[in-house]
Each structure stands twice: as structure tokens, then as C-alpha cells.
Coordinates of C-alpha atoms in Angstrom, one line a residue:
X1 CA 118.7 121.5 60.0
X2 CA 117.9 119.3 57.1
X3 CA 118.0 116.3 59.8
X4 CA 115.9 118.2 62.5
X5 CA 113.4 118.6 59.6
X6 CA 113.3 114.8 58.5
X7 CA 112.7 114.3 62.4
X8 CA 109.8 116.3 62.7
X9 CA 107.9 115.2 59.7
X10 CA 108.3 111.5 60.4
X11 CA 107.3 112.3 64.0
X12 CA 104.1 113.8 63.0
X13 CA 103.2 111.4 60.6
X14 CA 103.7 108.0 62.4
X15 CA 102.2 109.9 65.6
X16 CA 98.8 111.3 63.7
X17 CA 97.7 107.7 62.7
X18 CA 98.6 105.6 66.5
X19 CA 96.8 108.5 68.3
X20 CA 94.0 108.0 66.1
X21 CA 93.5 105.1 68.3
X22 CA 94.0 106.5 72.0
X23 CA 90.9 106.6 74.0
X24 CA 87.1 105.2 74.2
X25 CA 86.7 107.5 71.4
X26 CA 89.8 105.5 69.5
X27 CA 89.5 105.2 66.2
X28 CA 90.5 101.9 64.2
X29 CA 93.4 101.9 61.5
X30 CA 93.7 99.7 58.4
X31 CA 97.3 97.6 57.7
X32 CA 98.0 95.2 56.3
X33 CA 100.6 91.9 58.4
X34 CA 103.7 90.6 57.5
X35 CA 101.9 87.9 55.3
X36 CA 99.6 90.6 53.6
X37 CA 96.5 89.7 55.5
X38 CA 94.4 93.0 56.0
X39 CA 93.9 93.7 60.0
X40 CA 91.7 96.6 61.2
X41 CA 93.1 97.3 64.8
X42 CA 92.5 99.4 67.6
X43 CA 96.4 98.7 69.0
X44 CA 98.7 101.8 68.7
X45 CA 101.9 99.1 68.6
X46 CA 100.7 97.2 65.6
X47 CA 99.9 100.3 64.1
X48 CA 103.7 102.0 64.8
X49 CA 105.0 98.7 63.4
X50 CA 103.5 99.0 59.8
X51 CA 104.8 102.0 58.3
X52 CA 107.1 101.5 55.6
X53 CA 108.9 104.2 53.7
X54 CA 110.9 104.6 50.1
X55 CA 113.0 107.4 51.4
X56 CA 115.8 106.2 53.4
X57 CA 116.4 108.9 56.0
X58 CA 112.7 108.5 56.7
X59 CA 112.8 104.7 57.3
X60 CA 115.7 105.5 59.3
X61 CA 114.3 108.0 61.9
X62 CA 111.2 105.8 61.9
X63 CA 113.1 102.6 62.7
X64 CA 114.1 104.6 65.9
X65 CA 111.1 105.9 67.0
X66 CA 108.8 102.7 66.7
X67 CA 111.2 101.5 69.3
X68 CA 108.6 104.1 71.7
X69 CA 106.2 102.0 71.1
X70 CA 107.8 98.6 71.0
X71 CA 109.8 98.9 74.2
X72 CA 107.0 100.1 75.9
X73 CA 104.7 97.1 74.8
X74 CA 107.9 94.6 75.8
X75 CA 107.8 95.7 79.3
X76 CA 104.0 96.5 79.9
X77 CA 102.1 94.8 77.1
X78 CA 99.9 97.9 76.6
X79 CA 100.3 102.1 76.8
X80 CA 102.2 102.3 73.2
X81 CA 99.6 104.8 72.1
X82 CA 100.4 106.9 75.1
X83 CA 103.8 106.3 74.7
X84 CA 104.3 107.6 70.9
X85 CA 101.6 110.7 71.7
X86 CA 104.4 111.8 74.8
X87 CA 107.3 111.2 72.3
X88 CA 105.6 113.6 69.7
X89 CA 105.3 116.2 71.8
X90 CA 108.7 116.0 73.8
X91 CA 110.1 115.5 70.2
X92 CA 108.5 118.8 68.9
X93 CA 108.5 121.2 71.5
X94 CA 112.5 120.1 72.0
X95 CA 113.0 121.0 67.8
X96 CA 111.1 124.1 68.5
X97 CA 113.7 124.9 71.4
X98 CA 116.6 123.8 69.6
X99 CA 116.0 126.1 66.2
X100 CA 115.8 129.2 68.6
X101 CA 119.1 128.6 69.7
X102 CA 119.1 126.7 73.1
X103 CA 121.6 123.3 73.6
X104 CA 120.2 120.3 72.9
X105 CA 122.6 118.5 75.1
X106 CA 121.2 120.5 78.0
X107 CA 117.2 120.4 76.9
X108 CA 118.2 116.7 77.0
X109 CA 119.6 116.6 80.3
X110 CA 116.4 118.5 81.8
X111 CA 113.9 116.2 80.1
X112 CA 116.0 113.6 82.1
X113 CA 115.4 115.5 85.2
X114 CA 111.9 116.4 84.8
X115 CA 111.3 112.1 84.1
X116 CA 112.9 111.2 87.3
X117 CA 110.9 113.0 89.1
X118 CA 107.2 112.5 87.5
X119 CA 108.4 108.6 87.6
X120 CA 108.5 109.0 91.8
X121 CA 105.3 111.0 91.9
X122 CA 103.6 108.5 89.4
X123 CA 104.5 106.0 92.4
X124 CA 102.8 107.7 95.1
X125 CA 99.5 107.7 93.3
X126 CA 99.1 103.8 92.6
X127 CA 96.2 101.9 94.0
X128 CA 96.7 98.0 94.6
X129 CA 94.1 96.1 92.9
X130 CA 95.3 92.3 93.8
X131 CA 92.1 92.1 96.3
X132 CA 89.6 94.1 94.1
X133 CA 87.5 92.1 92.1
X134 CA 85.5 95.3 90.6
X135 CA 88.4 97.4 89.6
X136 CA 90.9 94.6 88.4
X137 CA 87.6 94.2 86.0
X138 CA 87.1 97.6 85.0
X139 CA 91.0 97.8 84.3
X140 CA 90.5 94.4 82.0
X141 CA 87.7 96.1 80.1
X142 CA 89.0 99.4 79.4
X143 CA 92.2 97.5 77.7
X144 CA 90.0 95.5 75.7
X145 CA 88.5 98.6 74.2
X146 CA 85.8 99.0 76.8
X147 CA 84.7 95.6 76.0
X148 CA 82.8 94.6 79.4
X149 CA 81.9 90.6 78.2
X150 CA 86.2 90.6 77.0
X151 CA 86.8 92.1 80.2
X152 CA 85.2 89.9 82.3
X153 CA 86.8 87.1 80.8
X154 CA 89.9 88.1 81.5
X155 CA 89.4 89.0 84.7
X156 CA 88.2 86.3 86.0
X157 CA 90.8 84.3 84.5
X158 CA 93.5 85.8 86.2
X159 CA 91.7 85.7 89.3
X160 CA 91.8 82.0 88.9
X161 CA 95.5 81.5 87.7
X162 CA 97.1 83.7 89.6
X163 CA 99.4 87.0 88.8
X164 CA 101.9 84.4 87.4
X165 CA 99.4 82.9 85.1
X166 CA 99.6 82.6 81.4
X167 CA 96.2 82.8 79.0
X168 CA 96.7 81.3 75.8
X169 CA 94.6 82.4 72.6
X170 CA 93.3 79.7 69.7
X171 CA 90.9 80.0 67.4
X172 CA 87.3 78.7 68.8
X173 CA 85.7 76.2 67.1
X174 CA 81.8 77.5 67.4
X175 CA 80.5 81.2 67.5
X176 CA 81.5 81.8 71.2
X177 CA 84.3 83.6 72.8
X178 CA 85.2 82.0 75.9
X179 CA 88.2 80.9 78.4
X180 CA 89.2 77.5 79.6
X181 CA 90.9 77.3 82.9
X182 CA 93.8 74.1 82.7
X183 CA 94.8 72.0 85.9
X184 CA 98.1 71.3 85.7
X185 CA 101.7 71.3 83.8
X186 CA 100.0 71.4 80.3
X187 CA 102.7 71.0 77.2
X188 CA 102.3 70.7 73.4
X189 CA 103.3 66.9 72.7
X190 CA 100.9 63.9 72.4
X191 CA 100.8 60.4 72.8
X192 CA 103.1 58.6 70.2
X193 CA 100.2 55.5 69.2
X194 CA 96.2 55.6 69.6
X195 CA 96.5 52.5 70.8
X196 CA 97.2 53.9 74.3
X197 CA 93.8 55.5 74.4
X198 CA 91.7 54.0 77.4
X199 CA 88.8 56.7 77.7
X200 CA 86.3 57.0 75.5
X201 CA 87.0 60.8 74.9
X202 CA 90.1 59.5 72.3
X203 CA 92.3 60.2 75.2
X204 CA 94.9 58.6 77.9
X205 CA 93.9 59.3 81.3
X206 CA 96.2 58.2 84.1
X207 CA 95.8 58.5 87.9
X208 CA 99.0 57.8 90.6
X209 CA 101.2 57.7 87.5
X210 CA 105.0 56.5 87.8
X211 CA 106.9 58.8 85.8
X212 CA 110.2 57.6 83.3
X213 CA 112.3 61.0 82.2
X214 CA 114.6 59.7 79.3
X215 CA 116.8 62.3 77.8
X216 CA 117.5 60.2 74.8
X217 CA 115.7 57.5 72.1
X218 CA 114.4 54.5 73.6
X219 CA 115.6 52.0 71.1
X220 CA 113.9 49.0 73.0
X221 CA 111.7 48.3 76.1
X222 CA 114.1 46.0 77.7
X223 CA 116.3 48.3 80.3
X224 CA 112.8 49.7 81.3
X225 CA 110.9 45.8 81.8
X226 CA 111.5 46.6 85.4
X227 CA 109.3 49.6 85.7
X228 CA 106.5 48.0 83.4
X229 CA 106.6 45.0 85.7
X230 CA 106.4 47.0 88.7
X231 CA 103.3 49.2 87.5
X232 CA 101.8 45.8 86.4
X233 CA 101.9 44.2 89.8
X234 CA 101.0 47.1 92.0
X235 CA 98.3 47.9 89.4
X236 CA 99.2 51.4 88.5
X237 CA 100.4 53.1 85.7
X238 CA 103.7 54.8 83.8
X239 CA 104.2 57.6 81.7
X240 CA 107.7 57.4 79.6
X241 CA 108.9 60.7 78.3
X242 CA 111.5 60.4 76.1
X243 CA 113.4 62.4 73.3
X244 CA 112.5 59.8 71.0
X245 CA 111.0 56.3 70.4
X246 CA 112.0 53.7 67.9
X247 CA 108.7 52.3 65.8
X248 CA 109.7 48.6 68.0
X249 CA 109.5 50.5 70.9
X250 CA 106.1 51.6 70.3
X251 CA 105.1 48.5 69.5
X252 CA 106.4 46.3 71.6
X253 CA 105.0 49.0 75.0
X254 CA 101.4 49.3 72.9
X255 CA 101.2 45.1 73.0
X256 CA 102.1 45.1 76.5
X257 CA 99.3 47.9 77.1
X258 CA 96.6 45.8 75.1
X259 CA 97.6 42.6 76.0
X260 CA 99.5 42.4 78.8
X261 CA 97.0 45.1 80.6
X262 CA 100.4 47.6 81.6
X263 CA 99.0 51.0 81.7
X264 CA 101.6 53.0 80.1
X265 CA 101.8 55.7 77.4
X266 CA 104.7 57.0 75.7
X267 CA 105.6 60.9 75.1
X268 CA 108.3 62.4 73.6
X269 CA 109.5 65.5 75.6
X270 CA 108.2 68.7 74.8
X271 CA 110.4 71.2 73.1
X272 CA 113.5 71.9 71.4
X273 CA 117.2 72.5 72.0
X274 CA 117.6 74.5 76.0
X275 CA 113.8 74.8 76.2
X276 CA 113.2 70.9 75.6
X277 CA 116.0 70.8 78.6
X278 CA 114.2 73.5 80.9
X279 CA 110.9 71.4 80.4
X280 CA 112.3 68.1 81.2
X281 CA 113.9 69.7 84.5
X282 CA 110.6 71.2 85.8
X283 CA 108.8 67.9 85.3
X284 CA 111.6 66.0 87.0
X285 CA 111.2 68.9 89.9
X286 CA 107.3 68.3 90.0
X287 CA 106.9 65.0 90.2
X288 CA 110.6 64.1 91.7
X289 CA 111.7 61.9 88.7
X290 CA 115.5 61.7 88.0
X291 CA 116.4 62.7 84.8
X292 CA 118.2 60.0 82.8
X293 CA 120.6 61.2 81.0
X294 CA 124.1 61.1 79.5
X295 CA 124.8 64.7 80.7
X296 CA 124.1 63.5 84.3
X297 CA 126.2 60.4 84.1
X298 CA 123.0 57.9 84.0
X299 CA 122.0 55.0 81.6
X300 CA 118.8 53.9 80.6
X301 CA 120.0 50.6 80.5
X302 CA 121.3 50.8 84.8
X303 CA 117.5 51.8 85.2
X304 CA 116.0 51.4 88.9
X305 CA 113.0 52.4 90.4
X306 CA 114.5 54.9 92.8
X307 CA 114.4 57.0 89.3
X308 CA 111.0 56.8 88.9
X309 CA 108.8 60.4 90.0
X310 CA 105.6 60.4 91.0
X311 CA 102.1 62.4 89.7
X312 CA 98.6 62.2 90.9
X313 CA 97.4 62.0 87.4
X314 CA 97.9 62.9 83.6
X315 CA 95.7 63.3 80.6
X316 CA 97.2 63.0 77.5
X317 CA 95.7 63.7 74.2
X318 CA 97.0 63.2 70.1
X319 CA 98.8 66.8 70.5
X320 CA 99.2 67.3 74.3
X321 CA 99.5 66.3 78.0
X322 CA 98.5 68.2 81.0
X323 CA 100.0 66.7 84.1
X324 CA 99.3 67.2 87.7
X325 CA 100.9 66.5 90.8
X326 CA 98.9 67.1 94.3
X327 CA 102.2 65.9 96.4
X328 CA 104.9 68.0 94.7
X329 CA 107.7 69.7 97.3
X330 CA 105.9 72.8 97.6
X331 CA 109.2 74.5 99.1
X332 CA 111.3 73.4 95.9
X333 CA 108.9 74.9 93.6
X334 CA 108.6 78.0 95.4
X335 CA 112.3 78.4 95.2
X336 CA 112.5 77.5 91.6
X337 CA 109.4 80.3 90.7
X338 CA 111.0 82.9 92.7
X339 CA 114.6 82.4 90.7
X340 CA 112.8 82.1 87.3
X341 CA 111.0 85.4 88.4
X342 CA 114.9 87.1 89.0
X343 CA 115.3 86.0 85.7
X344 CA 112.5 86.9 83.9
X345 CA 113.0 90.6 85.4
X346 CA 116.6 90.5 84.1
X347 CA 116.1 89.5 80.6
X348 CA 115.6 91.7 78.0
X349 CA 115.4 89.5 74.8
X350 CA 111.3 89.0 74.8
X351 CA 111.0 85.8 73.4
X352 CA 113.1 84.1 76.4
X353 CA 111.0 86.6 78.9
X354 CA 107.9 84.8 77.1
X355 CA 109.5 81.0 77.7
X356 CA 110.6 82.1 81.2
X357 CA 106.7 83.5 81.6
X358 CA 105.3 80.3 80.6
X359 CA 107.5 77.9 82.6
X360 CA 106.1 80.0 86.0
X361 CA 102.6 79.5 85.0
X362 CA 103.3 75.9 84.3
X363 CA 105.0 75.1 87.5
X364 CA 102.1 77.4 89.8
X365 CA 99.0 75.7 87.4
X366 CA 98.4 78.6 86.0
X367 CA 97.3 78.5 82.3
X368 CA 94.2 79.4 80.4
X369 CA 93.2 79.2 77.1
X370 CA 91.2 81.5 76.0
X371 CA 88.8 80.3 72.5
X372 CA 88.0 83.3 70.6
X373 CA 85.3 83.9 67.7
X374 CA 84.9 86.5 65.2
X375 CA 82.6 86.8 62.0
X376 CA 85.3 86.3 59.8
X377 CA 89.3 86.1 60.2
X378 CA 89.4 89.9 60.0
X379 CA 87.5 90.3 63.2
X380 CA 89.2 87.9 64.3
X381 CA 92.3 89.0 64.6
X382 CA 91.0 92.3 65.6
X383 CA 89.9 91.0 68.8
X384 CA 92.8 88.9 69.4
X385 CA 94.7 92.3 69.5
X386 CA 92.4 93.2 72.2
X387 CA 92.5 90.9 74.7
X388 CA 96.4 90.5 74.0
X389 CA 96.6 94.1 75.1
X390 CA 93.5 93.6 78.0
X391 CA 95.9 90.5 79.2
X392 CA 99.0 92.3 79.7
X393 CA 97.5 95.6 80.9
X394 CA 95.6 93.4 84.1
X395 CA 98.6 91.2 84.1
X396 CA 100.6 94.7 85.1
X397 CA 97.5 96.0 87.1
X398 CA 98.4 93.5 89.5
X399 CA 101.6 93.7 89.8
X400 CA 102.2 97.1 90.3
X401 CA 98.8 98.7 90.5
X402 CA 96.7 101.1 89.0
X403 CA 96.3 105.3 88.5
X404 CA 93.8 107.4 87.6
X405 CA 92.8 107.3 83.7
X406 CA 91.8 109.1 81.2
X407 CA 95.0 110.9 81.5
X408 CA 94.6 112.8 84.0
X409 CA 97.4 111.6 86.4
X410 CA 100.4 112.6 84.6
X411 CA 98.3 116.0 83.4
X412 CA 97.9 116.8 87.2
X413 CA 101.3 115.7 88.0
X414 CA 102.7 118.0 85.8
X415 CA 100.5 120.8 87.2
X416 CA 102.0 120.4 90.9
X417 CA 105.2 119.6 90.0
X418 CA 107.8 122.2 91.1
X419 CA 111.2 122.4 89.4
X420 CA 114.2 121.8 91.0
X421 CA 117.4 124.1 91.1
X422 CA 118.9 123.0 87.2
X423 CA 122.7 124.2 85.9
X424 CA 121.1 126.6 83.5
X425 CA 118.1 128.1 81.8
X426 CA 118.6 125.6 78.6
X427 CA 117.8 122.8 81.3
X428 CA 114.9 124.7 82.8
X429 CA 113.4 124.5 79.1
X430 CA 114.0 120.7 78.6
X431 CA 112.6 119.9 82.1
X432 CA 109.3 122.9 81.0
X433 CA 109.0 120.3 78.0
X434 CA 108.8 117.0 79.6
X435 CA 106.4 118.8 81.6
X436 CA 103.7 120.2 79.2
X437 CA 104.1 116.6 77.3
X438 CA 102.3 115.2 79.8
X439 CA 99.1 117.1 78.9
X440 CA 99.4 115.6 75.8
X441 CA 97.7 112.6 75.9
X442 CA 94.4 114.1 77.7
X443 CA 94.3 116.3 75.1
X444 CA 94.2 113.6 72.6
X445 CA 91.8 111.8 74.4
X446 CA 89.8 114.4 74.5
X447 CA 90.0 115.8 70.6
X448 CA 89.4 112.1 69.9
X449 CA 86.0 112.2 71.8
X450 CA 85.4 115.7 69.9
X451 CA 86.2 117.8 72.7
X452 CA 88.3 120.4 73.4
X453 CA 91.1 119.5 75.2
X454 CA 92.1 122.6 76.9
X455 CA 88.3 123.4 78.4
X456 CA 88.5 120.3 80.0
X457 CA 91.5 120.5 81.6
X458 CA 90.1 123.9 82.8
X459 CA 87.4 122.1 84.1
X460 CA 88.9 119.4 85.8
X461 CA 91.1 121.9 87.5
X462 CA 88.6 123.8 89.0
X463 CA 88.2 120.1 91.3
X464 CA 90.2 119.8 93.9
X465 CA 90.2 116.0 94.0
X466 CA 93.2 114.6 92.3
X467 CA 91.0 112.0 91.2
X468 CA 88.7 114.3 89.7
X469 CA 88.5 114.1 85.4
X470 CA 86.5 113.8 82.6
X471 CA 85.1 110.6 81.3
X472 CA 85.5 110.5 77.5
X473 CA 83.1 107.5 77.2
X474 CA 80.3 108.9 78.9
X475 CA 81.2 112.3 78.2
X476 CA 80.9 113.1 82.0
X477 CA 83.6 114.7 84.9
X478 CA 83.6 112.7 87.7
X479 CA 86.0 110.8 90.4
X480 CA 88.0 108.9 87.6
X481 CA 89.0 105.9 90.1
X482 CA 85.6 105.7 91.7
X483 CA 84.5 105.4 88.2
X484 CA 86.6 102.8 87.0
X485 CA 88.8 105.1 84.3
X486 CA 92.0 103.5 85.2
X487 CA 95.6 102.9 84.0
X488 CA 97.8 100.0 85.1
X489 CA 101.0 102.0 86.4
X490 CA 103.4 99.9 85.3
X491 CA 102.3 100.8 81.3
X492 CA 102.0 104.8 82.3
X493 CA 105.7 104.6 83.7
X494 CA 107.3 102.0 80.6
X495 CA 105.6 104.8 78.4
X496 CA 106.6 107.9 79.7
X497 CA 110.3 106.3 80.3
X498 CA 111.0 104.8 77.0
X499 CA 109.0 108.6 74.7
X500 CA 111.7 110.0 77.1
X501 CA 114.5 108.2 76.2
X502 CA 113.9 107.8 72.8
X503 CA 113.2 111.4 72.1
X504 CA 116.4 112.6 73.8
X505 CA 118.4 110.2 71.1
X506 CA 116.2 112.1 68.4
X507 CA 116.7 115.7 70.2
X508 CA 120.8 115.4 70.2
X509 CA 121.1 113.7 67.2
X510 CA 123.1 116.4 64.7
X511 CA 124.2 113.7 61.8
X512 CA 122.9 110.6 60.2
X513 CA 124.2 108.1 58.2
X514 CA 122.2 105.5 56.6
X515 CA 122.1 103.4 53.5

């Protein structure tokens, strides 16, 4: 009982500041980061991160019931507000059950049942968006916190790079916020000397390159004379990446470049450890360069030409290279993408999901970089939040689609949805939970936006479109969909599925031990 009791007040508490946020109506909470920086956000998963507690039971039922929010922002990027607003109510209304007698085991196994089921019906109701323009940007705003200019961005952006794409965010350097569409296999490492700058820009820029992959230090420029002589007479140009480069090395290949006129520039590889592998094999799959390398029985000193790969050009700067390669084998790098995908959908840890992620973009040319601004580092930071969550919310818009916003879908799920034939009446009440949970977060939506949530429910039920809701921002019922109110599927389903889950742990958990 005393358990049960922790349970419930935690679960109020850490749910009455992240639904703060849910909704055009979404207020924005102070915390303060990991370094002590203050944020103001608008993003329910930064917000379910930051509580911290002195009593020990607390922490501990907190510690599991962030992981609503966190698992839901792993798989979908966005919908952790959702997400812990379904857990609180699943979470209470199975408490209430539970104190009045009924098995917990069994409420369980009918919240179970009634998830299964919503999970299939949320699939019939998805829209593609992959060849709208208008509602992939009306999806991209309404992430951003109905940000139309943020939205936009985005957007476009993706429509540009591709489903597979990756948009990186840095700091701009003016007043502006705005997105910068890369060409090419771009990777963080720079030219190792300024004396291999030949544009006027402070930068290397090579065309029909020759390409030398080195897994190792090149001590001396002697077992590789043959490819500078070769470049040299056909009047091209090489790129050497390499682990590493002795300070003769550079030397000796920056003389040759100034005096000699040999168009070369030396990189170390990008990376470190596996990923510095990884790297090195999709650049010798792009450009068809042989890795040389002890692991694959090769010298650099048994050098031929036969090793060299091939790129139709490659800008290199003091911190990075972007390389592209017009003549790659197509066929190869569609087979390597679509194995990196199987990957990517098997892994769970999320910084290797994130490596995997960028290595696709990489390989398809698909990276932006989006520069934003902000009046100070506090605003900042704010929007950085947004468009993180804007990103992944269009990111899973067009990959699995989209459903009615605002709520609404799961609310009018819930209304058709008949129960099955369960094993008892103690089921029948868990599956009765699940279901009015899903009313929950149009209700909050709604008290949000100052409204009463159960009048307008009322009032979008008198409708008989399915599509049919009310539009918190502009305070008006309409055709949700037609209206641009929308919900990427994918983060609807991660958050129903993991407030499930976690609140059936919660519900069936008698005894605790912490400390």
C-alpha cells in the first residue's frame, strides 16, 4: 500500500509539469542541464529528465517512469509529452482498480489486450505524406511549436536529402536561422598543413581526385612516390587519407605541392576506434579505393595504382572534407544502405542507431546543417530543442505517415473500439483503462488551451467525420487533417506502447528495494 502510494504521487507530480507543455496552448518549463545552464523548454522529454529527488523510493519510481518518455523519444524523436500524459492515467485509474480489490496481474494483462488492438486500428488511419509537400510542412511546423518559418526549414530540407537524410545543428554566426544543404560524404577532419590550400576561400578544392586509403602512419612519402608521379604526369590530383602522418611526411608532400606542382592534400581519417573503421570502408566503397591495411594483408610500402579509388571532386577545409563521387557503383551502395537500414532497425543502444543514421545519410548525400540564432544562449538552446523534436517528428512522418492531431485519433479510437471476449471481469477493467486513457491527452490539450475537455469531446462527437476535431490553436472544430493538425504515427504508436508497458511494471509491482 505504502508502495502503490509512493507510485501515485510521483506519477502526478512528474506528469503535472511535462503536460504543462502538450499542445499549441503548451506552456514552457524552467530546468536547469547537466552543466547548470538554465533552459526554458517546450520539450516534455527534457522536462521528464530533470527531476531529481532526496527521498529514495521517489527517485526510484521516477527513474522508471522517465523511461515513458525516453524510450518513446529513442524510437520516434518526439510524442514524450503524449506518452507520460497516457502513463498517468493508465497508472491511476489501474491504482484506483487495484485498492478496490481487483488483480493487478489481470488489469495488466487487459491493458495488454486493449494496446494490441488500438496499435492495429492506429494503422488503418495513417495518411502517407512522402509526395505532399503541404502536409509534410504542416507536420514540421506543428513539432516545432507551430513555428511556420522552423517548419519550413525543415521541410524543405528533408525534401532535399531524402527520408535517410541527416540535419545537423551549429550555432550561426549572424542573426539568422537558416539550413545549408551539403553535396557529398561530409566528415569532421581537415587538411593536416595550409600549405595545401589552392583556393582563395582558405580551402583545398580537388576535381577527378585519385584517392590513397592508408590504415596506418605514413612515416615517409617514398612507398607512395608512384601515385604522386602518376597524378603529376596525367595532371590530376590525390587525396591521402591516413591514420596518421609523420611532421617529414607533411613536409616532404607540402614541397612537392608547392614546388613540384603535385596536387595532393593529406587527411587523417575521420573517427575513432570501429567508427574510424566504418568511415574508412564507406569511402573505400564510394570511390572504389582499396583499403591498405595490415588487417587486410596489404603494405603501404607494396603500393600500386590498382589501389587507388576514384572521386569527382573534394573540398577540404582546416576542420573538414566533403567528398563527392558522381561515378560510384550505385548497386553497391544501395546494398550497403539497405543492410545498414536492417541494422539500424535492430539496434537498440541510441548512440550506435545515431552513427548507423549518419553513415546512411553520408553514403545517399544526404546532410544538412542547419545554423541557428537566438537572442542569447538561453533562446538558443530553446529553439534547438525545437527543431530537434520538428526533425525527428517529419523524419517519422515520412516513414510511417501521419494521423489526425490534436488528439483526437486515439480519443475516437477508443470510442469505437469493441472489447473482445477477455478470461475475466478483472481483465475487462484493465482493457476499460487503456481505453479511457486515451482521452487523456485531448483533454489536456484542451485544459491547456482553457477549455473544457469533456464539452469538446461532446462536440466533436456529434461529427460524424473521423477526422472531425477541435483546433486548440485557432480555437475552432474543423476537419483536423484538412487543417493540417497532424501527428506522425510512428510517435503516437512508440508513445502509447512504451506508457503501456511501463505502467504495467508500475501496476504489478508489490515490493521495492532500493538504496
Amino acid at each position: 500500500k505504502h508502495l502503490r502510494k509512493a507510485i501515485k504521487k510521483t506519477t502526478k507530480l512528474v506528469s503535472k509539469s511535462v503536460k504543462s507543455t502538450l499542445g499549441p496552448s503548451g506552456t514552457n518549463v524552467g530546468v536547469l542541464s547537466p552543466i547548470l545552464l538554465p533552459l526554458i523548454v517546450n520539450d516534455g522529454v527534457t522536462v521528464a529528465k530533470s527531476f531529481k529527488f532526496k527521498d529514495e523510493l521517489t527517485q526510484y519510481i521516477y527513474n522508471i517512469l522517465k523511461t515513458v518518455s525516453q524510450n518513446t523519444d529513442n524510437i520516434a524523436g518526439d510524442g514524450t509529452t503524449t506518452a507520460t500524459t497516457l502513463a498517468e492515467a493508465i497508472i491511476l485509474g489501474g491504482i484506483k482498480h487495484i485498492e478496490a480489490g481487483f488483480s493487478q496481474i489481470d488489469i495488466a494483462k487487459g491493458i495488454r489486450a486493449a494496446t494490441v488492438l488500438v496499435l492495429a486500428e492506429l494503422e488503418t488511419k495513417k495518411i502517407s505524406v512522402i509526395d505532399d509537400k503541404k502536409m509534410l510542412l504542416q507536420v514540421s511546423s506543428i513539432s516545432a511549436n507551430n513555428d511556420p518559418v522552423l517548419g519550413k526549414l525543415i521541410s524543405d530540407a528533408f525534401l532535399k536529402i531524402g527520408i535517410d537524410g541527416q540535419i545537423e545543428m551549429k550555432n550561426s554566426v549572424n542573426d539568422k536561422t537558416y539550413i545549408d544543404i551539403i553535396d557529398g560524404m561530409k566528415y569532421d577532419s581537415g587538411f593536416e598543413s595550409n600549405m595545401f590550400i589552392n583556393t582563395d576561400k582558405s580551402e583545398v578544392h580537388l576535381v577527378q581526385t585519385s584517392v590513397l586509403l592508408y590504415e596506418g602512419k605514413l612515416e615517409s612519402i617514398d612507398p607512395i612516390l608512384v601515385a604522386m608521379r602518376f597524378v603529376r604526369a596525367n595532371n590530376t590530383s590525390l587525396l591521402i587519407i591516413a591514420d596518421d602522418f609523420s611532421e617529414q611526411a607533411i613536409n616532404d608532400l607540402a614541397h612537392n605541392k608547392v614546388n613540384v606542382q603535385v596536387k595532393v592534400c593529406a587527411v587523417k581519417t575521420p573517427g575513432y576506434g570501429i567508427v574510424k573503421e566504418q568511415h574508412l570502408q564507406d569511402l573505400a566503397d564510394v570511390t572504389g579505393a582499396k583499403i591498405i591495411s595490415k588487417r587486410f594483408g596489404s603494405k603501404i610500402e607494396d603500393l600500386d595504382l590498382s589501389q587507388l579509388g576514384l572521386t569527382t571532386s573534394v573540398k577540404i577545409t582546416s576542420d573538414e572534407f566533403t567528398l563527392i563521387n558522381e561515378d560510384s557503383d550505385k548497386a553497391l551502395i544501395e546494398k550497403k544502405v539497405a543492410k545498414l537500414k536492417v541494422e539500424l532497425k535492430n539496434e537498440q543502444v541510441q548512440t550506435i542507431k545515431d552513427e548507423i543514421s549518419d553513415r546512411i545519410a553520408k553514403l545517399t548525400n544526404g546532410v544538412a546543417v542547419m545554423y541557428v540564432a537566438g537572442n542569447s544562449p538561453v533562446e538558443t538552446a530553446e529553439k534547438k530543442f525545437r527543431i530537434e523534436d520538428a526533425m525527428k517528428a517529419t523524419r517519422a512522418s515520412l516513414e510511417e505517415g501521419v494521423i489526425a492531431g490534436g488528439g483526437i485519433t486515439l480519443m475516437k479510437i477508443a470510442r469505437d473500439l469493441e472489447m473482445p471476449k477477455l478470461d475475466n471481469i478483472d481483465q475487462e477493467i484493465g482493457f476499460k483503462i487503456l481505453i479511457k486513457a486515451l482521452s487523456a491527452p485531448i483533454k489536456t490539450i484542451c485544459k491547456n488551451a482553457g477549455e473544457s475537455g469533456d464539452v469538446i469531446i461532446d462536440n466533436i462527437n456529434r461529427n460524424k467525420n473521423f477526422n472531425y476535431g477541435y483546433d486548440a490553436k485557432l480555437k475552432e472544430y474543423k476537419d483536423l487533417v484538412k487543417g493540417g493538425v497532424l501527428d506522425p504515427l510512428k510517435v503516437t504508436k512508440a508513445a502509447l506502447t512504451n506508457a503501456a508497458s511501463v505502467s504495467q511494471l508500475l501496476l504489478t509491482m508489490d515490493t521495492a528495494i532500493y538504496g
